[in-house]
Coordinates of C-alpha atoms and ligand atoms in Angstrom, one line a residue:
M1210 CA -18.6 79.6 22.2
P1211 CA -19.9 76.1 21.5
R1212 CA -23.0 75.1 23.4
P1213 CA -22.5 72.0 25.6
Q1214 CA -24.5 69.1 24.5
Y1215 CA -25.8 68.1 27.9
E1216 CA -26.0 70.3 30.9
M1217 CA -27.6 67.9 33.2
Q1218 CA -26.9 65.0 35.5
I1219 CA -29.3 62.1 35.9
A1220 CA -29.4 59.6 38.7
E1221 CA -30.2 56.0 38.2
D1222 CA -33.6 54.8 39.2
E1223 CA -36.2 52.0 38.6
P1224 CA -37.9 52.1 35.2
T1225 CA -41.5 53.2 35.0
E1226 CA -44.4 51.2 33.7
D1227 CA -45.1 50.8 30.0
Y1228 CA -47.0 53.6 28.2
E1229 CA -50.6 53.0 27.6
G1230 CA -51.4 55.9 25.4
T1231 CA -54.7 56.1 23.4
G1232 CA -53.1 57.5 20.3
M1233 CA -55.6 60.4 20.1
D1234 CA -56.0 62.1 23.5
E1235 CA -52.5 63.2 24.0
S1236 CA -50.4 66.0 22.7
R1237 CA -53.0 68.6 22.2
G1238 CA -52.5 71.6 24.3
P1239 CA -55.6 73.6 24.6
L1240 CA -54.0 76.4 22.7
E1241 CA -52.2 74.3 20.1
E1242 CA -51.7 76.4 17.0
S1243 CA -53.0 73.8 14.7
G1244 CA -56.4 74.8 16.1
C1245 CA -59.0 73.2 18.2
T1246 CA -62.6 74.2 18.1
R1247 CA -63.7 76.3 21.0
S1248 CA -67.3 76.7 22.0
D1249 CA -67.1 80.4 23.1
D1250 CA -64.9 83.3 23.9
S1251 CA -65.1 82.9 27.7
E1252 CA -64.0 79.3 27.5
E1253 CA -61.1 80.4 25.3
E1254 CA -60.1 83.0 27.8
E1255 CA -60.2 80.5 30.6
V1256 CA -57.9 78.2 28.7
E1257 CA -55.6 81.1 27.9
D1258 CA -55.4 82.0 31.6
A1259 CA -54.7 78.4 32.6
V1260 CA -51.9 78.2 30.0
A1261 CA -50.4 81.6 31.1
E1262 CA -50.5 80.4 34.8
D1263 CA -48.8 77.1 33.8
I1264 CA -46.1 78.9 31.9
A1265 CA -45.6 81.3 34.8
R1266 CA -45.3 78.4 37.3
F1267 CA -42.8 76.7 35.0
E1268 CA -40.7 79.9 34.7
E1269 CA -40.7 80.4 38.4
S1270 CA -39.8 76.8 39.3
F1271 CA -37.1 76.3 36.7
R1272 CA -34.4 78.6 37.7
N1273 CA -33.0 80.9 34.9
I1274 CA -35.0 79.3 32.1
N1275 CA -36.4 82.8 31.1
K1276 CA -32.9 84.1 30.7
R1277 CA -32.4 81.7 27.8
Y1278 CA -35.9 81.3 26.4
R1279 CA -39.0 83.5 26.1
L1280 CA -41.9 81.1 26.5
I1281 CA -44.6 81.8 24.0
N1282 CA -47.2 79.1 24.2
R1283 CA -48.0 75.6 25.4
I1284 CA -48.1 73.4 22.3
G1285 CA -48.5 69.9 23.6
E1286 CA -49.4 67.9 26.6
G1287 CA -48.5 64.2 26.3
T1288 CA -48.4 61.3 28.6
F1289 CA -44.8 62.0 29.6
S1290 CA -44.4 65.7 29.1
T1291 CA -45.7 69.2 28.5
V1292 CA -44.2 70.9 25.4
Y1293 CA -43.9 74.7 25.1
K1294 CA -43.0 76.9 22.1
A1295 CA -40.3 79.4 23.0
E1296 CA -37.9 81.9 21.4
D1297 CA -34.2 81.0 21.9
L1298 CA -32.9 84.3 23.3
L1299 CA -29.2 83.2 23.1
Y1300 CA -29.3 81.7 19.7
D1301 CA -26.4 83.9 18.4
H1302 CA -24.2 82.9 21.3
Y1303 CA -23.7 79.4 20.2
H1304 CA -22.8 77.1 17.3
N1305 CA -26.1 75.9 16.0
D1306 CA -25.1 72.8 14.0
W1307 CA -28.6 71.4 14.8
D1308 CA -30.1 74.2 12.7
I1309 CA -31.4 72.9 9.4
D1310 CA -31.5 76.4 8.1
A1311 CA -27.9 77.0 8.9
R1312 CA -26.9 73.6 7.6
L1313 CA -28.8 74.1 4.3
A1314 CA -27.1 77.5 3.9
T1315 CA -23.7 75.8 3.8
R1316 CA -24.7 72.6 2.0
W1317 CA -26.9 74.1 -0.7
S1318 CA -27.4 77.5 -2.1
S1319 CA -30.4 78.9 -3.8
P1320 CA -30.6 78.9 -7.6
S1321 CA -29.4 82.5 -7.5
G1322 CA -26.3 81.3 -5.7
H1323 CA -27.2 83.1 -2.5
P1324 CA -27.4 81.2 0.7
H1325 CA -30.8 80.5 2.2
R1326 CA -32.3 83.5 4.0
R1327 CA -31.8 83.8 7.8
R1328 CA -34.7 83.9 10.2
Q1329 CA -35.4 86.7 12.5
A1330 CA -36.1 84.7 15.5
R1331 CA -35.2 81.2 16.5
Y1332 CA -38.0 79.1 17.9
V1333 CA -37.5 76.0 20.0
A1334 CA -39.8 73.4 21.6
I1335 CA -39.1 73.0 25.3
K1336 CA -40.1 69.5 26.3
K1337 CA -40.7 69.4 30.1
I1338 CA -40.5 65.8 31.0
Y1339 CA -42.7 64.9 33.9
V1340 CA -40.8 64.3 37.1
T1341 CA -42.4 60.9 37.5
S1342 CA -40.6 59.6 34.4
S1343 CA -37.8 57.2 35.1
P1344 CA -34.3 58.9 34.9
L1345 CA -33.2 55.9 32.8
R1346 CA -35.9 56.5 30.3
I1347 CA -35.1 60.2 30.1
L1348 CA -31.4 59.5 29.6
N1349 CA -32.3 56.9 27.0
E1350 CA -34.5 59.4 25.0
L1351 CA -31.8 62.1 25.1
E1352 CA -29.1 59.7 24.1
L1353 CA -31.0 58.2 21.1
L1354 CA -31.9 61.7 19.9
H1355 CA -28.3 62.6 20.1
D1356 CA -27.3 59.5 18.1
L1357 CA -29.8 60.5 15.4
R1358 CA -28.8 64.1 15.1
A1359 CA -27.5 63.7 11.6
S1360 CA -30.9 62.8 10.2
D1361 CA -32.9 65.7 8.8
S1362 CA -36.1 63.8 9.3
V1363 CA -35.7 63.2 13.0
C1364 CA -36.1 66.1 15.4
P1365 CA -32.6 66.8 16.8
L1366 CA -31.8 67.5 20.4
I1367 CA -30.3 70.9 20.9
T1368 CA -29.5 70.6 24.5
A1369 CA -31.0 69.6 27.8
F1370 CA -31.2 71.1 31.3
R1371 CA -31.9 69.8 34.7
H1372 CA -33.1 71.9 37.7
A1373 CA -33.7 69.8 40.9
D1374 CA -35.8 66.9 39.7
Q1375 CA -37.0 68.6 36.5
V1376 CA -35.4 67.8 33.2
V1377 CA -36.2 69.7 30.0
A1378 CA -35.1 68.8 26.5
I1379 CA -34.7 71.6 24.0
L1380 CA -35.6 70.8 20.4
P1381 CA -36.0 72.9 17.3
Y1382 CA -39.6 74.0 16.9
F1383 CA -41.2 72.4 13.9
Q1384 CA -44.2 73.9 12.2
H1385 CA -46.9 71.2 11.5
R1386 CA -50.6 70.7 11.3
D1387 CA -52.7 68.5 13.6
F1388 CA -53.4 65.2 11.9
R1389 CA -57.1 65.4 12.8
D1390 CA -57.4 68.6 10.8
Y1391 CA -56.3 67.1 7.5
F1392 CA -56.5 63.3 7.5
R1393 CA -60.0 63.1 6.1
D1394 CA -59.1 65.3 3.1
M1395 CA -55.9 63.5 2.1
T1396 CA -55.8 62.2 -1.5
V1397 CA -53.9 59.0 -2.2
G1398 CA -51.3 61.3 -3.8
D1399 CA -51.0 63.2 -0.5
M1400 CA -50.6 59.8 1.3
R1401 CA -47.7 58.8 -0.9
L1402 CA -45.9 62.0 0.1
Y1403 CA -46.7 61.6 3.8
F1404 CA -45.4 58.1 3.9
R1405 CA -42.3 58.9 1.8
S1406 CA -41.4 61.4 4.5
L1407 CA -42.3 59.0 7.4
F1408 CA -40.3 56.1 5.8
T1409 CA -37.3 58.4 5.2
A1410 CA -37.3 59.1 8.9
L1411 CA -37.8 55.4 9.8
R1412 CA -35.0 54.3 7.4
A1413 CA -32.6 56.6 9.3
V1414 CA -33.8 55.4 12.7
H1415 CA -33.7 51.8 11.8
A1416 CA -30.3 52.1 10.1
N1417 CA -29.1 53.1 13.5
G1418 CA -30.6 49.9 15.0
I1419 CA -33.2 51.9 16.9
L1420 CA -36.9 50.9 17.3
H1421 CA -39.0 54.0 17.8
R1422 CA -41.9 51.9 19.4
D1423 CA -44.4 54.7 19.3
I1424 CA -45.1 55.6 15.7
K1425 CA -48.4 57.4 15.4
P1426 CA -49.6 60.7 14.0
T1427 CA -48.9 62.8 17.1
N1428 CA -45.3 61.7 17.0
F1429 CA -44.8 62.6 13.4
L1430 CA -45.0 66.3 13.0
Y1431 CA -46.1 66.7 9.4
S1432 CA -46.6 69.8 7.3
P1433 CA -49.0 68.9 4.4
Q1434 CA -48.0 72.3 2.8
H1435 CA -44.4 71.3 2.5
S1436 CA -45.0 67.5 2.3
R1437 CA -42.4 67.0 4.9
G1438 CA -42.4 65.8 8.5
V1439 CA -40.1 65.0 11.4
L1440 CA -40.2 62.2 13.9
V1441 CA -40.4 63.2 17.5
D1442 CA -40.8 61.5 20.9
F1443 CA -38.1 58.9 21.5
G1444 CA -39.4 58.4 25.0
L1445 CA -40.1 54.7 24.4
A1446 CA -37.5 54.0 21.8
E1447 CA -34.8 51.4 22.3
R1448 CA -31.9 49.9 20.6
E1449 CA -32.6 46.7 18.7
G1450 CA -31.6 43.6 20.6
T1451 CA -32.0 45.3 24.0
D1452 CA -32.3 42.6 26.6
W1453 CA -35.5 43.7 28.1
H1454 CA -35.2 43.7 31.8
F1455 CA -38.8 42.8 32.6
C1456 CA -38.5 39.6 30.6
D1457 CA -38.9 36.4 32.7
C1458 CA -35.8 35.0 31.2
N1459 CA -35.5 32.2 33.8
L1460 CA -38.8 30.6 33.0
P1461 CA -38.7 27.4 30.9
P1462 CA -40.0 28.0 27.4
G1463 CA -43.2 26.0 27.8
D1464 CA -44.1 27.9 30.9
R1465 CA -45.1 31.3 29.8
R1466 CA -48.7 32.4 29.2
V1467 CA -50.1 35.5 27.7
K1468 CA -53.4 36.2 29.4
I1469 CA -56.6 34.7 30.3
E1470 CA -60.0 35.8 29.0
N1471 CA -63.2 34.0 28.5
S1472 CA -63.4 34.7 24.8
V1473 CA -59.9 34.4 23.6
Y1474 CA -56.9 32.7 24.8
A1475 CA -53.3 33.0 23.5
Y1476 CA -50.6 31.2 25.4
N1477 CA -47.4 29.3 24.9
L1478 CA -47.6 25.9 23.4
V1479 CA -47.0 23.4 26.1
N1480 CA -43.8 21.4 25.8
N1481 CA -43.4 20.7 22.1
A1482 CA -44.5 22.7 19.1
N1483 CA -44.9 19.4 17.1
Q1484 CA -47.5 18.0 19.5
P1485 CA -51.1 19.2 19.2
P1486 CA -51.4 21.9 21.9
S1487 CA -53.1 20.9 25.0
F1488 CA -55.2 23.8 26.4
P1489 CA -55.0 24.4 30.1
N1490 CA -58.1 25.8 31.6
P1491 CA -57.7 29.5 31.5
K1492 CA -59.4 30.0 34.8
T1493 CA -57.2 27.6 36.8
D1494 CA -53.9 27.9 35.0
Q1495 CA -51.4 28.9 37.6
R1496 CA -48.4 29.4 35.3
P1497 CA -46.8 32.9 35.5
S1498 CA -47.4 35.2 32.6
R1499 CA -44.9 35.8 29.9
R1500 CA -43.5 39.3 30.0
A1501 CA -42.1 41.2 27.1
N1502 CA -41.8 44.9 26.2
R1503 CA -45.2 46.1 25.1
A1504 CA -44.5 49.8 25.4
G1505 CA -46.4 51.7 22.7
T1506 CA -49.8 53.2 22.1
R1507 CA -53.0 51.1 22.0
G1508 CA -54.2 50.6 18.5
F1509 CA -50.8 50.9 17.0
R1510 CA -49.2 47.7 18.5
A1511 CA -48.0 45.0 16.1
P1512 CA -49.2 41.5 16.6
E1513 CA -45.8 40.4 17.9
V1514 CA -46.0 43.0 20.6
L1515 CA -49.5 41.9 21.5
L1516 CA -48.3 38.3 21.6
K1517 CA -45.4 39.3 23.9
C1518 CA -42.7 38.3 21.5
T1519 CA -39.4 38.8 23.4
S1520 CA -37.3 39.5 20.3
Q1521 CA -39.1 42.5 18.7
T1522 CA -37.5 44.2 15.8
V1523 CA -37.8 47.5 13.9
A1524 CA -40.6 45.9 12.0
I1525 CA -43.0 46.9 14.8
D1526 CA -42.7 50.5 13.6
M1527 CA -43.6 49.5 10.1
W1528 CA -46.8 47.9 11.4
S1529 CA -47.7 51.2 13.2
A1530 CA -47.1 53.1 10.0
G1531 CA -49.5 50.6 8.4
V1532 CA -52.2 51.5 11.0
I1533 CA -51.8 55.2 10.0
L1534 CA -52.3 54.3 6.3
L1535 CA -55.4 52.2 7.2
T1536 CA -56.7 55.2 9.1
L1537 CA -56.2 57.5 6.1
L1538 CA -57.8 55.1 3.6
S1539 CA -60.7 54.3 5.9
R1540 CA -61.1 57.9 7.2
R1541 CA -61.4 56.6 10.7
F1542 CA -59.3 57.8 13.5
P1543 CA -58.5 56.1 15.7
F1544 CA -59.1 52.9 13.6
F1545 CA -58.5 50.5 16.5
H1546 CA -60.0 51.3 19.9
S1547 CA -59.3 48.2 22.1
A1548 CA -58.7 48.8 25.8
D1549 CA -56.3 46.0 26.2
D1550 CA -54.1 43.5 24.3
I1551 CA -56.7 40.7 24.2
D1552 CA -59.3 43.0 22.7
A1553 CA -56.6 44.3 20.3
L1554 CA -56.0 40.7 19.2
L1555 CA -59.7 40.3 18.6
E1556 CA -59.8 43.5 16.5
L1557 CA -57.0 42.0 14.4
T1558 CA -58.9 38.7 14.2
A1559 CA -61.9 40.6 12.8
I1560 CA -59.7 41.7 9.9
F1561 CA -57.3 38.9 9.4
G1562 CA -59.4 36.0 10.4
K1563 CA -58.8 33.2 12.8
R1564 CA -56.5 31.1 10.6
R1565 CA -54.0 33.9 10.2
M1566 CA -54.1 34.8 13.9
R1567 CA -53.4 31.1 14.8
E1568 CA -50.5 31.1 12.4
T1569 CA -49.1 34.3 13.8
A1570 CA -49.4 33.2 17.4
L1571 CA -47.5 30.0 16.4
L1572 CA -44.6 32.1 15.1
H1573 CA -44.1 33.3 18.6
G1574 CA -44.5 29.9 20.2
Q1575 CA -48.1 30.7 21.3
A1576 CA -51.4 29.2 20.6
F1577 CA -54.4 31.4 19.8
E1578 CA -58.0 30.2 20.2
T1579 CA -61.3 32.0 20.4
N1580 CA -64.8 30.7 20.8
I1581 CA -66.4 33.8 19.4
P1582 CA -68.4 32.5 16.4
S1583 CA -68.7 35.7 14.4
Y1584 CA -65.1 35.8 13.4
S1585 CA -64.5 34.4 9.9
E1586 CA -61.8 31.8 9.3
N1587 CA -60.1 33.7 6.5
G1588 CA -60.7 37.4 7.3
H1589 CA -61.2 40.2 4.8
G1590 CA -59.0 42.1 2.4
F1591 CA -58.3 45.7 2.9
E1592 CA -60.2 46.8 -0.2
K1593 CA -63.3 45.4 1.4
I1594 CA -62.6 47.1 4.7
V1595 CA -62.0 50.5 3.1
V1596 CA -65.2 50.1 1.1
W1597 CA -67.2 49.3 4.3
C1598 CA -65.7 52.1 6.2
T1599 CA -66.3 54.7 3.6
N1600 CA -69.8 53.4 2.7
R1601 CA -69.2 52.7 -0.9
K1602 CA -69.5 50.0 -3.4
R1603 CA -66.4 48.1 -4.3
E1604 CA -66.6 49.3 -7.9
A1605 CA -66.3 52.8 -6.6
L1606 CA -62.7 52.2 -5.4
E1607 CA -60.3 54.3 -7.5
E1608 CA -57.3 52.6 -9.1
D1609 CA -54.9 54.4 -6.8
E1610 CA -56.9 53.3 -3.7
R1611 CA -56.5 49.7 -4.8
E1612 CA -52.8 50.3 -5.2
A1613 CA -52.7 51.8 -1.7
C1614 CA -54.5 48.7 -0.3
A1615 CA -52.0 46.4 -2.0
F1616 CA -49.2 48.4 -0.4
L1617 CA -51.0 48.3 2.9
E1618 CA -50.9 44.4 2.8
R1619 CA -47.1 44.8 2.9
L1620 CA -47.2 47.0 6.0
L1621 CA -49.9 45.2 7.9
E1622 CA -48.2 41.8 7.4
C1623 CA -48.7 39.7 10.5
D1624 CA -45.4 37.9 10.1
A1625 CA -42.8 40.5 11.1
S1626 CA -40.1 38.7 9.2
R1627 CA -42.0 39.2 5.9
R1628 CA -43.2 42.8 6.6
I1629 CA -41.8 45.4 4.3
T1630 CA -38.8 47.4 5.6
A1631 CA -38.5 51.2 5.4
E1632 CA -35.8 50.9 2.8
E1633 CA -38.0 48.6 0.7
A1634 CA -41.0 50.8 1.2
L1635 CA -39.2 53.8 -0.2
A1636 CA -38.4 51.8 -3.4
H1637 CA -41.9 50.4 -3.7
P1638 CA -43.8 51.8 -6.6
F1639 CA -46.5 53.2 -4.3
I1640 CA -44.0 55.4 -2.6
A1641 CA -41.4 55.8 -5.4
S1642 CA -44.1 57.5 -7.5
A1643 CA -44.8 60.1 -4.9
G1644 CA -44.9 63.6 -6.2
V1645 CA -44.7 62.5 -9.8
G1646 CA -46.7 65.0 -11.9
S1647 CA -46.8 67.5 -9.1
G1648 CA -43.8 69.4 -10.1
G1649 CA -41.2 67.4 -8.2
D1650 CA -40.0 68.2 -4.7
E1651 CA -36.2 68.4 -4.5
E1652 CA -36.8 72.0 -3.3
V1653 CA -39.6 71.0 -1.0
D1654 CA -37.3 68.6 0.9
M1655 CA -35.1 71.5 1.9
V1656 CA -37.8 73.7 3.3
D1657 CA -37.2 74.7 6.8
L1658 CA -40.4 74.1 8.8
R1659 CA -39.4 76.1 11.7
V1660 CA -40.1 79.5 10.1
E1661 CA -43.2 81.0 11.8
Ligands
ADP209 P1 -44.8 62.9 24.8 O1 -43.7 62.0 25.1 O2 -45.4 63.6 26.1 O3 -45.9 62.4 23.9 P2 -43.8 64.4 22.5 O4 -42.4 64.5 22.3 O5 -44.6 63.5 21.6 O6 -44.1 64.2 24.1 O7 -44.5 65.9 22.3 C1 -45.9 66.1 22.6 C2 -46.4 67.0 21.5 O8 -45.7 68.3 21.6 C3 -46.3 66.5 20.1 O9 -47.3 65.7 19.7 C4 -46.3 67.8 19.3 O10 -47.6 68.3 19.2 C5 -45.6 68.8 20.3 N1 -44.1 68.9 19.9 C6 -43.2 68.0 20.4 N2 -42.0 68.4 19.9 C7 -42.2 69.4 19.0 C8 -41.3 70.2 18.2 N3 -40.0 70.0 18.1 N4 -41.9 71.2 17.4 C9 -43.2 71.4 17.5 N5 -44.1 70.7 18.3 C10 -43.6 69.7 19.1
MG210 MG1 -45.8 61.8 21.9

């Protein structure tokens, strides 16, 4: 008996506000398996009790969920959802074409000619989407996941249920480790493998004309042991070219402003890009703000998102991937901390310099100016930044770190049209050489991460 794809109905409603995640504080349920440090046993017990209560409440409120799934643990608490690990009690009643294990068994056989072994229990992740989420957003996430179901590097949607105003998405459970537990120890060789897996996922997503919009470590479930990860969380994703409904499309082009601050001011050029910009007084300027989709997580937003470009492309995901690489090389997480977009532009100015920021703003029909004297005109290279962050002398940089810094230039390229694509990144020597000398990984790519 085939399992229906969607067992839910969603009513239309107004979209919610953009996501302002911090990139580090979400997604860690107190009992997440990847391990958080606990100060003592009683604290641990308290947390366990709270999780047990939460699970009991969920089972009680969501009719019949426990007939299909045995809830095991709470594994994530994000901005939009709580995620539980559960055993799929009715696995054998359905066709499971989402099951990588089953797919691999038919596509490949082991060297001995036998199909891959079967698992004893089937684990799923139940994503309980908060009832405050916009129905349109929920539908969008489920539809995009469904569209991407053929990609092994994107977490597929098994099915979804609705009870009253509560929607849950059912996903295969993926074994992974918490980024914060391993990012400091990653060698450049490990980074190559991590990014090969991430770019494989992004190539599939982008080939479908989809922007993920929220690339960050907690949305890429990676297993260092298997050098493989899957992309999750399409809650903010959108199709490329989506006519964003918050955009003030009726405003004349010279009449849109980014934001006013004392220290930095980025706004649309008045009238004609060929004329020297005239700078209205930020305090008295009455023109309405420019509006563009800026959904994403702070610290991971590309310059074109911060500058409110209204035609954003899949290149925004490649920038976010670059922020992850910068995090790994500098051993600093999160690397950027800014509370708002103006501060975020300043953080970028500290790295790229005022000249590059002015040029980048111009690309989006904006002017960028700051009166903060400490920012240099030409910025700093990534080698210098990595050396500073890791308290070393420049000569101490290894050859492969220099190679990584050169590759990073291609990801953290302020001009989105010149930024490397996922396809190009996979062919780049930095990534193409991943795994060389470590025994190859054809087999590794096939490993099923959902085995307990
Ligand atoms: P949110 O939109 O609330 O951020 P996510 O889809 O990112 O929700 O899930 C939150 C967290 O739950 C993830 O960071 C991860 O730790 C865990 N998680 C989500 N999906 C899975 C899955 N399929 N397998 C294992 N863990 C998952
Ligand atoms: Mg998330």
